[in-house]
Short mmCIF file of C-alpha atoms in Angstrom, two decimals:
data_model
loop_
_atom_site.label_atom_id
_atom_site.label_comp_id
_atom_site.label_asym_id
_atom_site.label_seq_id
_atom_site.Cartn_x
_atom_site.Cartn_y
_atom_site.Cartn_z
CA UNK A 1 19.28 -35.77 -78.37
CA UNK A 2 17.46 -35.62 -81.67
CA UNK A 3 20.38 -34.38 -83.70
CA UNK A 4 23.35 -35.98 -82.03
CA UNK A 5 21.79 -39.42 -81.59
CA UNK A 6 23.15 -39.92 -78.10
CA UNK A 7 22.09 -42.37 -75.46
CA UNK A 8 20.95 -40.30 -72.51
CA UNK A 9 20.62 -41.11 -68.83
CA UNK A 10 18.67 -38.38 -67.06
CA UNK A 11 18.78 -38.39 -63.26
CA UNK A 12 15.89 -36.01 -62.63
CA UNK A 13 15.54 -35.35 -58.93
CA UNK A 14 13.61 -32.11 -58.80
CA UNK A 15 10.51 -32.32 -60.95
CA UNK A 16 8.18 -34.94 -62.33
CA UNK A 17 8.72 -36.63 -65.70
CA UNK A 18 5.69 -34.79 -66.98
CA UNK A 19 7.31 -31.41 -66.28
CA UNK A 20 10.51 -32.27 -68.14
CA UNK A 21 8.51 -33.79 -70.96
CA UNK A 22 6.41 -30.67 -71.45
CA UNK A 23 9.44 -28.41 -71.26
CA UNK A 24 11.24 -30.73 -73.67
CA UNK A 25 8.40 -30.50 -76.15
CA UNK A 26 8.69 -26.73 -76.11
CA UNK A 27 12.34 -27.18 -77.00
CA UNK A 28 11.51 -29.62 -79.78
CA UNK A 29 12.36 -32.86 -78.00
CA UNK A 30 9.93 -35.64 -77.17
CA UNK A 31 11.12 -37.38 -74.03
CA UNK A 32 8.31 -39.93 -74.06
CA UNK A 33 9.19 -41.29 -77.46
CA UNK A 34 12.90 -41.15 -76.64
CA UNK A 35 12.21 -43.25 -73.58
CA UNK A 36 10.03 -45.66 -75.52
CA UNK A 37 12.66 -46.32 -78.17
CA UNK A 38 15.32 -46.87 -75.55
CA UNK A 39 17.35 -43.74 -76.22
CA UNK A 40 16.49 -42.18 -72.87
CA UNK A 41 16.76 -43.80 -69.46
CA UNK A 42 14.91 -41.54 -67.03
CA UNK A 43 15.15 -41.72 -63.25
CA UNK A 44 12.23 -39.77 -61.78
CA UNK A 45 13.61 -39.01 -58.33
CA UNK A 46 10.39 -37.83 -56.70
CA UNK A 47 8.52 -40.97 -57.71
CA UNK A 48 11.42 -43.30 -56.96
CA UNK A 49 11.83 -41.85 -53.47
CA UNK A 50 8.27 -42.88 -52.67
CA UNK A 51 8.91 -46.36 -54.03
CA UNK A 52 12.02 -46.93 -51.97
CA UNK A 53 10.51 -45.56 -48.75
CA UNK A 54 6.96 -46.85 -48.86
CA UNK A 55 7.10 -50.03 -50.85
CA UNK A 56 9.15 -53.06 -50.04
CA UNK A 57 12.03 -53.37 -52.42
CA UNK A 58 13.97 -56.40 -53.33
CA UNK A 59 17.43 -55.83 -54.54
CA UNK A 60 19.31 -52.58 -54.90
CA UNK A 61 17.53 -49.37 -55.84
CA UNK A 62 19.26 -46.27 -57.24
CA UNK A 63 17.97 -44.18 -54.33
CA UNK A 64 18.43 -46.74 -51.61
CA UNK A 65 20.59 -44.31 -49.67
CA UNK A 66 17.29 -42.76 -48.55
CA UNK A 67 16.65 -45.83 -46.44
CA UNK A 68 20.05 -45.81 -44.83
CA UNK A 69 20.75 -44.02 -41.60
CA UNK A 70 23.74 -41.75 -41.54
CA UNK A 71 25.53 -40.15 -44.45
CA UNK A 72 24.60 -42.09 -47.52
CA UNK A 73 26.74 -43.20 -50.38
CA UNK A 74 25.69 -43.12 -53.99
CA UNK A 75 27.08 -46.42 -55.15
CA UNK A 76 23.69 -47.77 -56.15
CA UNK A 77 22.96 -44.60 -58.10
CA UNK A 78 26.29 -44.93 -59.91
CA UNK A 79 25.48 -48.56 -60.73
CA UNK A 80 22.17 -47.43 -62.19
CA UNK A 81 23.91 -44.85 -64.39
CA UNK A 82 26.56 -47.30 -65.51
CA UNK A 83 23.99 -49.94 -66.42
CA UNK A 84 21.92 -47.38 -68.28
CA UNK A 85 24.74 -46.11 -70.46
CA UNK A 86 27.01 -49.07 -71.02
CA UNK A 87 26.75 -50.56 -74.47
CA UNK A 88 25.05 -53.92 -74.86
CA UNK A 89 27.06 -57.11 -74.62
CA UNK A 90 27.20 -57.43 -78.35
CA UNK A 91 28.99 -54.14 -78.49
CA UNK A 92 26.59 -52.81 -81.09
CA UNK A 93 24.55 -49.77 -80.32
CA UNK A 94 22.40 -47.48 -82.43
CA UNK A 95 23.57 -44.56 -80.33
CA UNK A 96 26.82 -42.72 -80.73
CA UNK A 97 27.91 -41.34 -77.39
CA UNK A 98 26.39 -41.49 -73.95
CA UNK A 99 25.30 -38.43 -72.01
CA UNK A 100 24.53 -38.20 -68.31
CA UNK A 101 22.27 -35.37 -67.17
CA UNK A 102 21.74 -34.62 -63.49
CA UNK A 103 19.16 -32.17 -62.14
CA UNK A 104 20.44 -31.41 -59.57
CA UNK A 105 23.35 -32.39 -57.37
CA UNK A 106 22.58 -29.90 -54.60
CA UNK A 107 19.36 -31.66 -53.69
CA UNK A 108 21.39 -34.77 -52.80
CA UNK A 109 22.83 -32.78 -49.89
CA UNK A 110 19.28 -32.17 -48.68
CA UNK A 111 18.70 -35.91 -48.79
CA UNK A 112 21.45 -36.71 -46.33
CA UNK A 113 24.35 -37.34 -48.70
CA UNK A 114 27.59 -35.61 -47.79
CA UNK A 115 29.35 -33.38 -50.34
CA UNK A 116 32.34 -35.71 -50.53
CA UNK A 117 30.07 -38.63 -51.40
CA UNK A 118 28.51 -36.56 -54.18
CA UNK A 119 31.97 -35.66 -55.49
CA UNK A 120 32.95 -39.32 -55.39
CA UNK A 121 29.85 -40.22 -57.36
CA UNK A 122 30.69 -37.58 -59.98
CA UNK A 123 34.27 -38.82 -60.17
CA UNK A 124 33.10 -42.36 -60.85
CA UNK A 125 30.59 -41.11 -63.43
CA UNK A 126 33.25 -39.07 -65.18
CA UNK A 127 35.59 -42.01 -65.30
CA UNK A 128 32.97 -44.24 -66.85
CA UNK A 129 30.96 -41.87 -69.00
CA UNK A 130 33.68 -39.50 -70.17
CA UNK A 131 36.89 -41.51 -70.14
CA UNK A 132 35.70 -45.02 -70.85
CA UNK A 133 32.63 -44.41 -72.98
CA UNK A 134 33.75 -41.09 -74.52
CA UNK A 135 30.56 -39.34 -73.51
CA UNK A 136 29.59 -36.20 -71.63
CA UNK A 137 28.25 -35.36 -68.21
CA UNK A 138 26.07 -32.31 -67.61
CA UNK A 139 25.17 -31.57 -64.02
CA UNK A 140 23.28 -28.73 -62.39
CA UNK A 141 24.33 -27.34 -59.02
CA UNK A 142 22.85 -24.48 -57.03
CA UNK A 143 25.19 -21.54 -56.60
CA UNK A 144 24.77 -20.71 -52.95
CA UNK A 145 27.22 -17.85 -52.70
CA UNK A 146 26.36 -15.90 -49.58
CA UNK A 147 24.03 -18.56 -48.25
CA UNK A 148 26.69 -19.96 -45.91
CA UNK A 149 26.02 -23.45 -47.15
CA UNK A 150 29.33 -25.08 -46.44
CA UNK A 151 28.33 -28.43 -47.87
CA UNK A 152 27.22 -26.95 -51.17
CA UNK A 153 30.34 -24.77 -51.33
CA UNK A 154 32.54 -27.86 -51.00
CA UNK A 155 30.55 -29.54 -53.76
CA UNK A 156 30.70 -26.51 -56.02
CA UNK A 157 34.42 -25.96 -55.58
CA UNK A 158 35.17 -29.61 -56.14
CA UNK A 159 33.12 -29.70 -59.33
CA UNK A 160 34.70 -26.52 -60.64
CA UNK A 161 38.04 -28.28 -60.61
CA UNK A 162 36.67 -31.34 -62.39
CA UNK A 163 34.73 -29.51 -65.07
CA UNK A 164 35.84 -28.65 -68.57
CA UNK A 165 33.12 -26.06 -69.00
CA UNK A 166 31.18 -24.07 -66.43
CA UNK A 167 28.06 -22.22 -67.36
CA UNK A 168 26.75 -19.92 -64.66
CA UNK A 169 23.25 -18.56 -65.07
CA UNK A 170 21.76 -15.91 -62.84
CA UNK A 171 19.22 -13.16 -62.77
CA UNK A 172 20.15 -9.70 -63.95
CA UNK A 173 22.00 -7.52 -61.48
CA UNK A 174 19.70 -4.67 -62.39
CA UNK A 175 16.54 -6.53 -61.50
CA UNK A 176 13.62 -8.01 -63.35
CA UNK A 177 13.30 -7.41 -67.07
CA UNK A 178 10.51 -8.78 -69.15
CA UNK A 179 12.48 -9.63 -72.27
CA UNK A 180 15.77 -10.74 -70.85
CA UNK A 181 15.59 -13.39 -68.19
CA UNK A 182 19.14 -13.48 -67.03
CA UNK A 183 22.74 -13.65 -67.91
CA UNK A 184 25.11 -16.51 -68.45
CA UNK A 185 28.81 -16.50 -67.86
CA UNK A 186 31.35 -19.02 -69.03
CA UNK A 187 34.66 -18.40 -67.37
CA UNK A 188 37.38 -19.66 -69.69
CA UNK A 189 40.79 -20.85 -68.70
CA UNK A 190 42.56 -18.56 -71.14
CA UNK A 191 41.31 -15.38 -72.64
CA UNK A 192 41.72 -15.12 -76.36
CA UNK A 193 41.58 -12.11 -78.63
CA UNK A 194 38.02 -12.87 -79.59
CA UNK A 195 36.65 -14.23 -76.33
CA UNK A 196 37.71 -12.42 -73.20
CA UNK A 197 37.67 -14.66 -70.14
CA UNK A 198 34.53 -14.57 -68.07
CA UNK A 199 32.40 -12.90 -70.74
CA UNK A 200 28.75 -12.52 -69.89
CA UNK A 201 25.84 -12.64 -72.24
CA UNK A 202 22.23 -11.80 -71.67
CA UNK A 203 19.80 -14.49 -72.47
CA UNK A 204 16.09 -14.49 -73.09
CA UNK A 205 14.34 -17.77 -72.52
CA UNK A 206 11.81 -18.46 -75.22
CA UNK A 207 8.83 -20.18 -73.82
CA UNK A 208 6.22 -21.20 -76.33
CA UNK A 209 3.70 -21.34 -73.52
CA UNK B 1 0.19 -15.09 -58.31
CA UNK B 2 -2.06 -15.55 -61.30
CA UNK B 3 -4.35 -18.53 -61.31
CA UNK B 4 -4.38 -20.25 -57.95
CA UNK B 5 -2.24 -22.68 -56.05
CA UNK B 6 -1.66 -25.57 -58.41
CA UNK B 7 -2.54 -29.07 -57.26
CA UNK B 8 0.63 -30.99 -56.53
CA UNK B 9 2.64 -28.08 -55.18
CA UNK B 10 3.95 -26.79 -51.89
CA UNK B 11 3.54 -23.25 -50.60
CA UNK B 12 5.93 -22.17 -47.89
CA UNK B 13 5.19 -19.11 -45.77
CA UNK B 14 7.61 -17.32 -43.61
CA UNK B 15 11.14 -17.64 -44.91
CA UNK B 16 13.64 -15.06 -43.87
CA UNK B 17 14.20 -12.54 -46.63
CA UNK B 18 17.71 -12.74 -48.10
CA UNK B 19 20.13 -9.98 -47.29
CA UNK B 20 20.81 -9.24 -50.93
CA UNK B 21 17.29 -8.11 -51.80
CA UNK B 22 16.27 -4.50 -52.38
CA UNK B 23 18.00 -2.08 -50.00
CA UNK B 24 14.85 -0.82 -48.35
CA UNK B 25 14.27 -4.13 -46.61
CA UNK B 26 17.82 -4.85 -45.59
CA UNK B 27 16.93 -4.99 -41.94
CA UNK B 28 13.52 -6.50 -42.41
CA UNK B 29 11.87 -8.31 -39.61
CA UNK B 30 9.78 -11.34 -40.29
CA UNK B 31 6.33 -11.98 -38.93
CA UNK B 32 8.11 -12.82 -35.71
CA UNK B 33 5.09 -12.37 -33.50
CA UNK B 34 3.40 -15.01 -35.61
CA UNK B 35 0.26 -13.03 -36.24
CA UNK B 36 -0.31 -13.02 -39.97
CA UNK B 37 1.06 -16.34 -41.16
CA UNK B 38 -1.52 -18.29 -39.11
CA UNK B 39 -4.16 -16.14 -40.77
CA UNK B 40 -3.05 -17.14 -44.27
CA UNK B 41 -2.86 -20.72 -43.04
CA UNK B 42 -6.49 -20.53 -41.89
CA UNK B 43 -7.63 -18.93 -45.14
CA UNK B 44 -6.17 -21.88 -47.02
CA UNK B 45 -8.02 -24.36 -44.81
CA UNK B 46 -11.28 -22.38 -44.87
CA UNK B 47 -11.23 -22.30 -48.65
CA UNK B 48 -10.85 -26.06 -48.58
CA UNK B 49 -13.96 -26.44 -46.45
CA UNK B 50 -16.00 -24.14 -48.65
CA UNK B 51 -15.00 -26.13 -51.73
CA UNK B 52 -15.66 -29.49 -50.14
CA UNK B 53 -12.01 -30.54 -50.16
CA UNK B 54 -10.59 -32.93 -47.60
CA UNK B 55 -8.21 -31.40 -45.07
CA UNK B 56 -5.18 -32.73 -43.26
CA UNK B 57 -4.02 -30.39 -40.52
CA UNK B 58 -0.76 -31.05 -38.70
CA UNK B 59 0.52 -29.13 -35.72
CA UNK B 60 2.87 -29.63 -32.81
CA UNK B 61 1.46 -26.77 -30.80
CA UNK B 62 -2.27 -26.54 -31.29
CA UNK B 63 -4.85 -29.26 -31.54
CA UNK B 64 -6.07 -29.36 -35.16
CA UNK B 65 -9.67 -29.42 -33.95
CA UNK B 66 -9.07 -26.07 -32.25
CA UNK B 67 -7.38 -24.66 -35.34
CA UNK B 68 -10.44 -25.51 -37.39
CA UNK B 69 -12.74 -23.88 -34.86
CA UNK B 70 -10.90 -20.63 -35.44
CA UNK B 71 -11.28 -20.55 -39.22
CA UNK B 72 -12.86 -17.35 -40.56
CA UNK B 73 -16.49 -17.30 -41.63
CA UNK B 74 -17.20 -17.09 -45.36
CA UNK B 75 -19.03 -14.10 -46.79
CA UNK B 76 -21.61 -15.51 -49.15
CA UNK B 77 -24.61 -14.14 -50.98
CA UNK B 78 -27.74 -16.24 -51.57
CA UNK B 79 -26.30 -18.00 -54.62
CA UNK B 80 -23.17 -18.78 -52.71
CA UNK B 81 -25.12 -20.21 -49.79
CA UNK B 82 -27.06 -22.50 -52.10
CA UNK B 83 -23.89 -23.72 -53.78
CA UNK B 84 -22.34 -24.35 -50.40
CA UNK B 85 -25.31 -26.50 -49.41
CA UNK B 86 -24.94 -28.48 -52.59
CA UNK B 87 -21.25 -29.04 -51.99
CA UNK B 88 -21.72 -30.26 -48.45
CA UNK B 89 -24.87 -32.28 -48.90
CA UNK B 90 -23.88 -34.16 -52.02
CA UNK B 91 -20.25 -34.67 -51.02
CA UNK B 92 -19.47 -35.57 -54.57
CA UNK B 93 -17.30 -33.19 -56.50
CA UNK B 94 -18.14 -32.33 -60.09
CA UNK B 95 -16.54 -34.69 -62.53
CA UNK B 96 -14.91 -31.78 -64.30
CA UNK B 97 -13.93 -30.01 -61.09
CA UNK B 98 -11.41 -27.31 -61.54
CA UNK B 99 -8.27 -28.73 -60.07
CA UNK B 100 -6.84 -25.39 -59.07
CA UNK B 101 -7.29 -24.19 -55.55
CA UNK B 102 -7.72 -20.50 -54.96
CA UNK B 103 -8.43 -18.05 -52.26
CA UNK B 104 -8.70 -14.54 -53.39
CA UNK B 105 -7.59 -11.41 -51.78
CA UNK B 106 -9.51 -8.96 -53.82
CA UNK B 107 -8.24 -5.48 -53.94
CA UNK B 108 -11.02 -3.01 -53.68
CA UNK B 109 -11.66 0.56 -52.62
CA UNK B 110 -12.10 1.00 -48.89
CA UNK B 111 -15.86 1.46 -49.06
CA UNK B 112 -16.60 -1.71 -50.95
CA UNK B 113 -16.92 -4.67 -48.66
CA UNK B 114 -19.38 -7.12 -50.01
CA UNK B 115 -20.25 -10.76 -50.17
CA UNK B 116 -19.71 -12.54 -53.42
CA UNK B 117 -21.11 -15.59 -55.06
CA UNK B 118 -19.24 -18.78 -54.27
CA UNK B 119 -19.26 -19.66 -57.94
CA UNK B 120 -16.40 -17.25 -58.34
CA UNK B 121 -12.84 -18.39 -58.15
CA UNK B 122 -12.04 -17.94 -54.47
CA UNK B 123 -14.07 -16.55 -51.62
CA UNK B 124 -14.22 -13.72 -49.14
CA UNK B 125 -13.97 -14.23 -45.43
CA UNK B 126 -14.90 -12.23 -42.37
CA UNK B 127 -12.00 -12.58 -39.98
CA UNK B 128 -14.05 -11.21 -37.09
CA UNK B 129 -16.38 -14.21 -37.15
CA UNK B 130 -15.83 -17.93 -36.83
CA UNK B 131 -16.78 -20.45 -39.45
CA UNK B 132 -20.27 -21.89 -38.78
CA UNK B 133 -20.22 -25.12 -36.82
CA UNK B 134 -22.41 -26.93 -39.33
CA UNK B 135 -19.85 -26.32 -42.06
CA UNK B 136 -17.15 -27.91 -39.95
CA UNK B 137 -19.32 -30.85 -39.04
CA UNK B 138 -20.15 -31.62 -42.64
CA UNK B 139 -16.55 -31.35 -43.78
CA UNK B 140 -14.05 -34.14 -43.99
CA UNK B 141 -10.79 -33.59 -42.18
CA UNK B 142 -7.90 -35.41 -40.55
CA UNK B 143 -5.71 -34.07 -37.80
CA UNK B 144 -2.16 -34.80 -36.72
CA UNK B 145 -1.35 -33.42 -33.29
CA UNK B 146 2.19 -34.37 -32.33
CA UNK B 147 1.84 -34.35 -28.52
CA UNK B 148 -0.94 -36.90 -28.72
CA UNK B 149 0.74 -38.99 -31.40
CA UNK B 150 -2.58 -39.44 -33.10
CA UNK B 151 -1.89 -41.63 -36.10
CA UNK B 152 -3.35 -40.24 -39.30
CA UNK B 153 -6.73 -41.90 -39.79
CA UNK B 154 -5.91 -42.82 -43.32
CA UNK B 155 -4.82 -46.39 -42.88
CA UNK B 156 -7.47 -48.93 -43.64
CA UNK B 157 -9.46 -46.60 -45.80
CA UNK B 158 -10.26 -48.19 -49.09
CA UNK B 159 -9.46 -46.55 -52.35
CA UNK B 160 -13.01 -46.79 -53.50
CA UNK B 161 -13.85 -43.23 -52.74
CA UNK B 162 -14.61 -40.29 -54.90
CA UNK B 163 -11.57 -38.36 -56.06
CA UNK B 164 -11.21 -35.21 -54.07
CA UNK B 165 -8.54 -32.66 -53.45
CA UNK B 166 -6.63 -32.94 -50.18
CA UNK B 167 -5.43 -29.70 -48.63
CA UNK B 168 -2.56 -30.27 -46.22
CA UNK B 169 -1.64 -27.63 -43.70
CA UNK B 170 1.45 -28.01 -41.50
CA UNK B 171 1.93 -25.37 -38.87
CA UNK B 172 5.27 -24.06 -37.64
CA UNK B 173 7.35 -26.82 -39.17
CA UNK B 174 10.91 -26.63 -37.91
CA UNK B 175 9.99 -25.16 -34.56
CA UNK B 176 11.41 -26.85 -31.45
CA UNK B 177 7.94 -28.25 -30.72
CA UNK B 178 8.39 -30.66 -33.62
CA UNK B 179 11.46 -32.06 -31.91
CA UNK B 180 13.99 -30.49 -34.26
CA UNK B 181 16.95 -28.46 -33.14
CA UNK B 182 17.27 -26.25 -36.21
CA UNK B 183 15.90 -23.33 -34.23
CA UNK B 184 18.24 -23.99 -31.32
CA UNK B 185 21.67 -24.55 -32.79
CA UNK B 186 23.63 -23.48 -35.80
CA UNK B 187 25.24 -26.86 -36.33
CA UNK B 188 22.22 -28.98 -35.83
CA UNK B 189 21.89 -32.67 -36.40
CA UNK B 190 18.35 -32.64 -37.64
CA UNK B 191 18.53 -30.36 -40.65
CA UNK B 192 18.61 -33.24 -43.08
CA UNK B 193 15.56 -34.79 -41.48
CA UNK B 194 13.57 -31.69 -42.32
CA UNK B 195 14.83 -31.37 -45.90
CA UNK B 196 14.38 -35.09 -46.51
CA UNK B 197 10.82 -34.81 -45.26
CA UNK B 198 10.16 -31.89 -47.60
CA UNK B 199 11.57 -33.81 -50.56
CA UNK B 200 9.40 -36.85 -49.90
CA UNK B 201 6.41 -34.58 -49.31
CA UNK B 202 7.08 -33.00 -52.70
CA UNK B 203 7.00 -36.46 -54.25
CA UNK B 204 3.70 -37.23 -52.55
CA UNK B 205 2.19 -33.96 -53.67
CA UNK B 206 3.28 -34.43 -57.26
CA UNK B 207 1.68 -37.83 -57.43
CA UNK B 208 -1.62 -36.97 -55.79
CA UNK B 209 -4.50 -34.54 -55.93
CA UNK B 210 -3.22 -32.51 -53.03
CA UNK B 211 -1.67 -29.17 -52.22
CA UNK B 212 0.17 -28.22 -49.11
CA UNK B 213 0.80 -25.07 -47.15
CA UNK B 214 3.55 -24.94 -44.54
CA UNK B 215 4.29 -22.13 -42.14
CA UNK B 216 7.80 -21.96 -40.81
CA UNK B 217 9.36 -19.67 -38.17
CA UNK B 218 12.24 -18.83 -40.47
CA UNK B 219 13.48 -16.05 -38.24
CA UNK B 220 14.28 -18.66 -35.61
CA UNK B 221 16.33 -20.90 -37.87
CA UNK B 222 19.95 -20.42 -36.91
CA UNK B 223 21.63 -21.82 -40.00
CA UNK B 224 21.05 -19.83 -43.16
CA UNK B 225 21.84 -22.78 -45.39
CA UNK B 226 18.80 -24.63 -44.06
CA UNK B 227 16.56 -21.76 -45.11
CA UNK B 228 18.05 -21.85 -48.61
CA UNK B 229 17.63 -25.58 -48.94
CA UNK B 230 14.07 -25.48 -47.65
CA UNK B 231 13.29 -22.74 -50.12
CA UNK B 232 14.75 -24.77 -52.99
CA UNK B 233 12.53 -27.68 -52.07
CA UNK B 234 9.35 -25.59 -52.12
CA UNK B 235 7.41 -24.53 -55.19
CA UNK B 236 6.14 -21.22 -53.89
CA UNK B 237 7.77 -19.24 -51.13
CA UNK B 238 6.15 -16.23 -49.50
CA UNK B 239 7.62 -14.12 -46.73
CA UNK B 240 5.49 -12.04 -44.41
CA UNK B 241 7.04 -9.00 -42.82
CA UNK B 242 4.99 -7.50 -40.04
CA UNK B 243 5.52 -3.84 -39.19
CA UNK B 244 4.90 -4.46 -35.49
CA UNK B 245 7.93 -3.33 -33.54
CA UNK B 246 9.66 -2.03 -36.67
CA UNK B 247 10.45 1.53 -37.70
CA UNK B 248 8.22 0.99 -40.70
CA UNK B 249 5.28 1.23 -38.31
CA UNK B 250 5.74 4.99 -38.29
CA UNK B 251 6.83 5.39 -41.90
CA UNK B 252 4.23 7.47 -43.79
CA UNK B 253 4.70 5.32 -46.88
CA UNK B 254 3.24 2.38 -44.99
CA UNK B 255 0.65 4.17 -42.90
CA UNK B 256 -2.28 2.23 -44.32
CA UNK B 257 -0.68 -1.19 -44.03
CA UNK B 258 0.29 -3.75 -41.43
CA UNK B 259 3.08 -5.45 -43.28
CA UNK B 260 4.73 -6.48 -46.51
CA UNK B 261 4.45 -9.65 -48.52
CA UNK B 262 7.60 -10.83 -50.21
CA UNK B 263 7.13 -13.35 -52.97
CA UNK B 264 10.44 -15.17 -52.84
CA UNK B 265 9.70 -17.84 -55.36
CA UNK B 266 6.89 -18.74 -57.71
CA UNK B 267 6.53 -22.12 -59.33
CA UNK B 268 7.81 -22.91 -62.79
CA UNK B 269 5.63 -25.86 -63.55
CA UNK B 270 5.93 -27.19 -67.07
CA UNK B 271 7.82 -24.05 -68.00
CA UNK B 272 11.30 -22.68 -68.12
CA UNK B 273 10.22 -19.21 -67.07
CA UNK B 274 7.56 -17.51 -65.06
CA UNK B 275 6.24 -13.98 -65.19
CA UNK B 276 7.43 -12.25 -62.06
CA UNK B 277 6.21 -8.79 -62.98
CA UNK B 278 2.95 -9.04 -61.06
CA UNK B 279 4.34 -10.11 -57.71
CA UNK B 280 6.50 -7.23 -56.63
CA UNK B 281 6.01 -4.68 -53.85
CA UNK B 282 3.01 -6.14 -52.11
CA UNK B 283 1.64 -4.94 -48.80
CA UNK B 284 -1.18 -6.26 -46.64
CA UNK B 285 -3.58 -4.85 -44.12
CA UNK B 286 -5.97 -6.48 -41.72
CA UNK B 287 -9.11 -4.53 -41.09
CA UNK B 288 -12.07 -5.65 -39.01
CA UNK B 289 -13.43 -8.04 -41.59
CA UNK B 290 -11.02 -8.37 -44.44
CA UNK B 291 -7.42 -9.18 -45.03
CA UNK B 292 -6.38 -7.38 -48.20
CA UNK B 293 -3.22 -7.36 -50.24
CA UNK B 294 -2.32 -4.42 -52.45
CA UNK B 295 0.32 -3.50 -54.93
CA UNK B 296 2.32 -0.96 -52.99
CA UNK B 297 3.89 0.66 -56.02
CA UNK B 298 0.58 1.25 -57.75
CA UNK B 299 -1.29 2.54 -54.75
CA UNK B 300 1.39 4.89 -53.50
CA UNK B 301 0.39 8.50 -53.95
CA UNK B 302 2.46 11.64 -53.49
CA UNK B 303 1.77 13.38 -50.20
CA UNK B 304 -0.91 16.06 -50.49
CA UNK B 305 -2.78 14.58 -53.46
CA UNK B 306 -5.92 12.47 -53.52
CA UNK B 307 -6.24 8.76 -53.80
CA UNK B 308 -7.14 8.65 -57.46
CA UNK B 309 -4.40 6.23 -58.37
CA UNK B 310 -5.88 3.46 -56.27
CA UNK B 311 -8.38 2.19 -58.79
CA UNK B 312 -5.79 1.48 -61.41
CA UNK B 313 -3.44 -0.38 -59.18
CA UNK B 314 -5.52 -3.27 -58.04
CA UNK B 315 -4.29 -6.77 -58.47
CA UNK B 316 -6.15 -9.97 -58.08
CA UNK B 317 -4.13 -12.36 -56.08
CA UNK B 318 -5.47 -15.83 -56.45
CA UNK B 319 -3.94 -18.51 -54.36
#
């Protein structure tokens, strides 16, 4: 965000703003000041859920599907993202490209949204953010292999087909290790001489405490 | 767990251990006779009373008033008793109150069973005795008992009260008594109601001075995906495996213990990582007075030798 000067919309469903802010500071990014200068539009899901359920709302709300009975649709959330990232009417913007971050899509299934609705939402976001606005979308999904979660499997398989890059992070197969926290795999479409497909690398996470 | 149960988080007890964990528990049984998870639940509530926190107890099976009657009695020395009087007579928490909640399961040699000062982080409890009535009467608590549809007595209360920590305890969430069918069918209609509730609860916890403990009969949940989703929505997940009715009951490795504690998930608050090295291989035992948790790997001794390794293997587990 600091270096690339992008406009960012962060749909943060899992933790509070304070958590992401503190983690961001450890990574050298100040989310508070980014939000204050208009570079970051942050949707704090946990707080917004309380607003939409316990306080009377006028007009659409990005999480209004929580109020609806039955399988929700994410149209209002898409509208929120689109409004956050579209350039101003004048066409001038201090930011180069838009970025949509979502943490995470799997939790939407726990909130009553069907996997197809989530895939539809991602398709609309891709069309707007990637194709129209030439930006990027980064979304986190739980890998529930072996958990018999049919809904999440549909979501995961659908996203795999839509994605240009998949980064899969997991714990080490050999168990806990103090210095290496896990491994990441990026399955590539074609193996090259220098980068075999599906190469894994071990990664330590540096936490400045 | 290192430092207590953080305010704003959710502790879930009782999830089914995943199949892919270490081979020696591949056919693990949960605390299916529901003996030990209520005990941890009561410890959490008792610690709240000792610290002068407000309680909210929710149950579909047992009247919250009865649950509170069965809380264990604290073991306090004279200093501790004086502090307890101060907490319950003044009813005003210290302005700089430590916002972490803790109950301690202190590991100690078998011969050492003693009361401790309540100024320490966490308290000891005698599970063979009930909490004194006067402590209950001077405490502030709310109950939600589903069969009686008692509305929570929180409406109409003004906000002009002293800030205090609220400890929420929800017993056997997901059981058929709560009106859900997740324990009855594999393709249930109510699974999203439960996960939606947990999500909104998480939001409430994050935005308030409260912490919540939920016990769940995970071994009854028919659909594995629900267990995974519930786990993802919790901050801390602990599984209790009782040895009752299991072949481990006669295994010499476990002869001193009544069950295992599996720490499935620990919170990563304000961090990308967490140190998992201290929460492996834990076992518990319930003696006449004390419920203790020990590091199984550290206290295991080769057959035929003495117990000299015990002293080095103790871990403080602060919740």
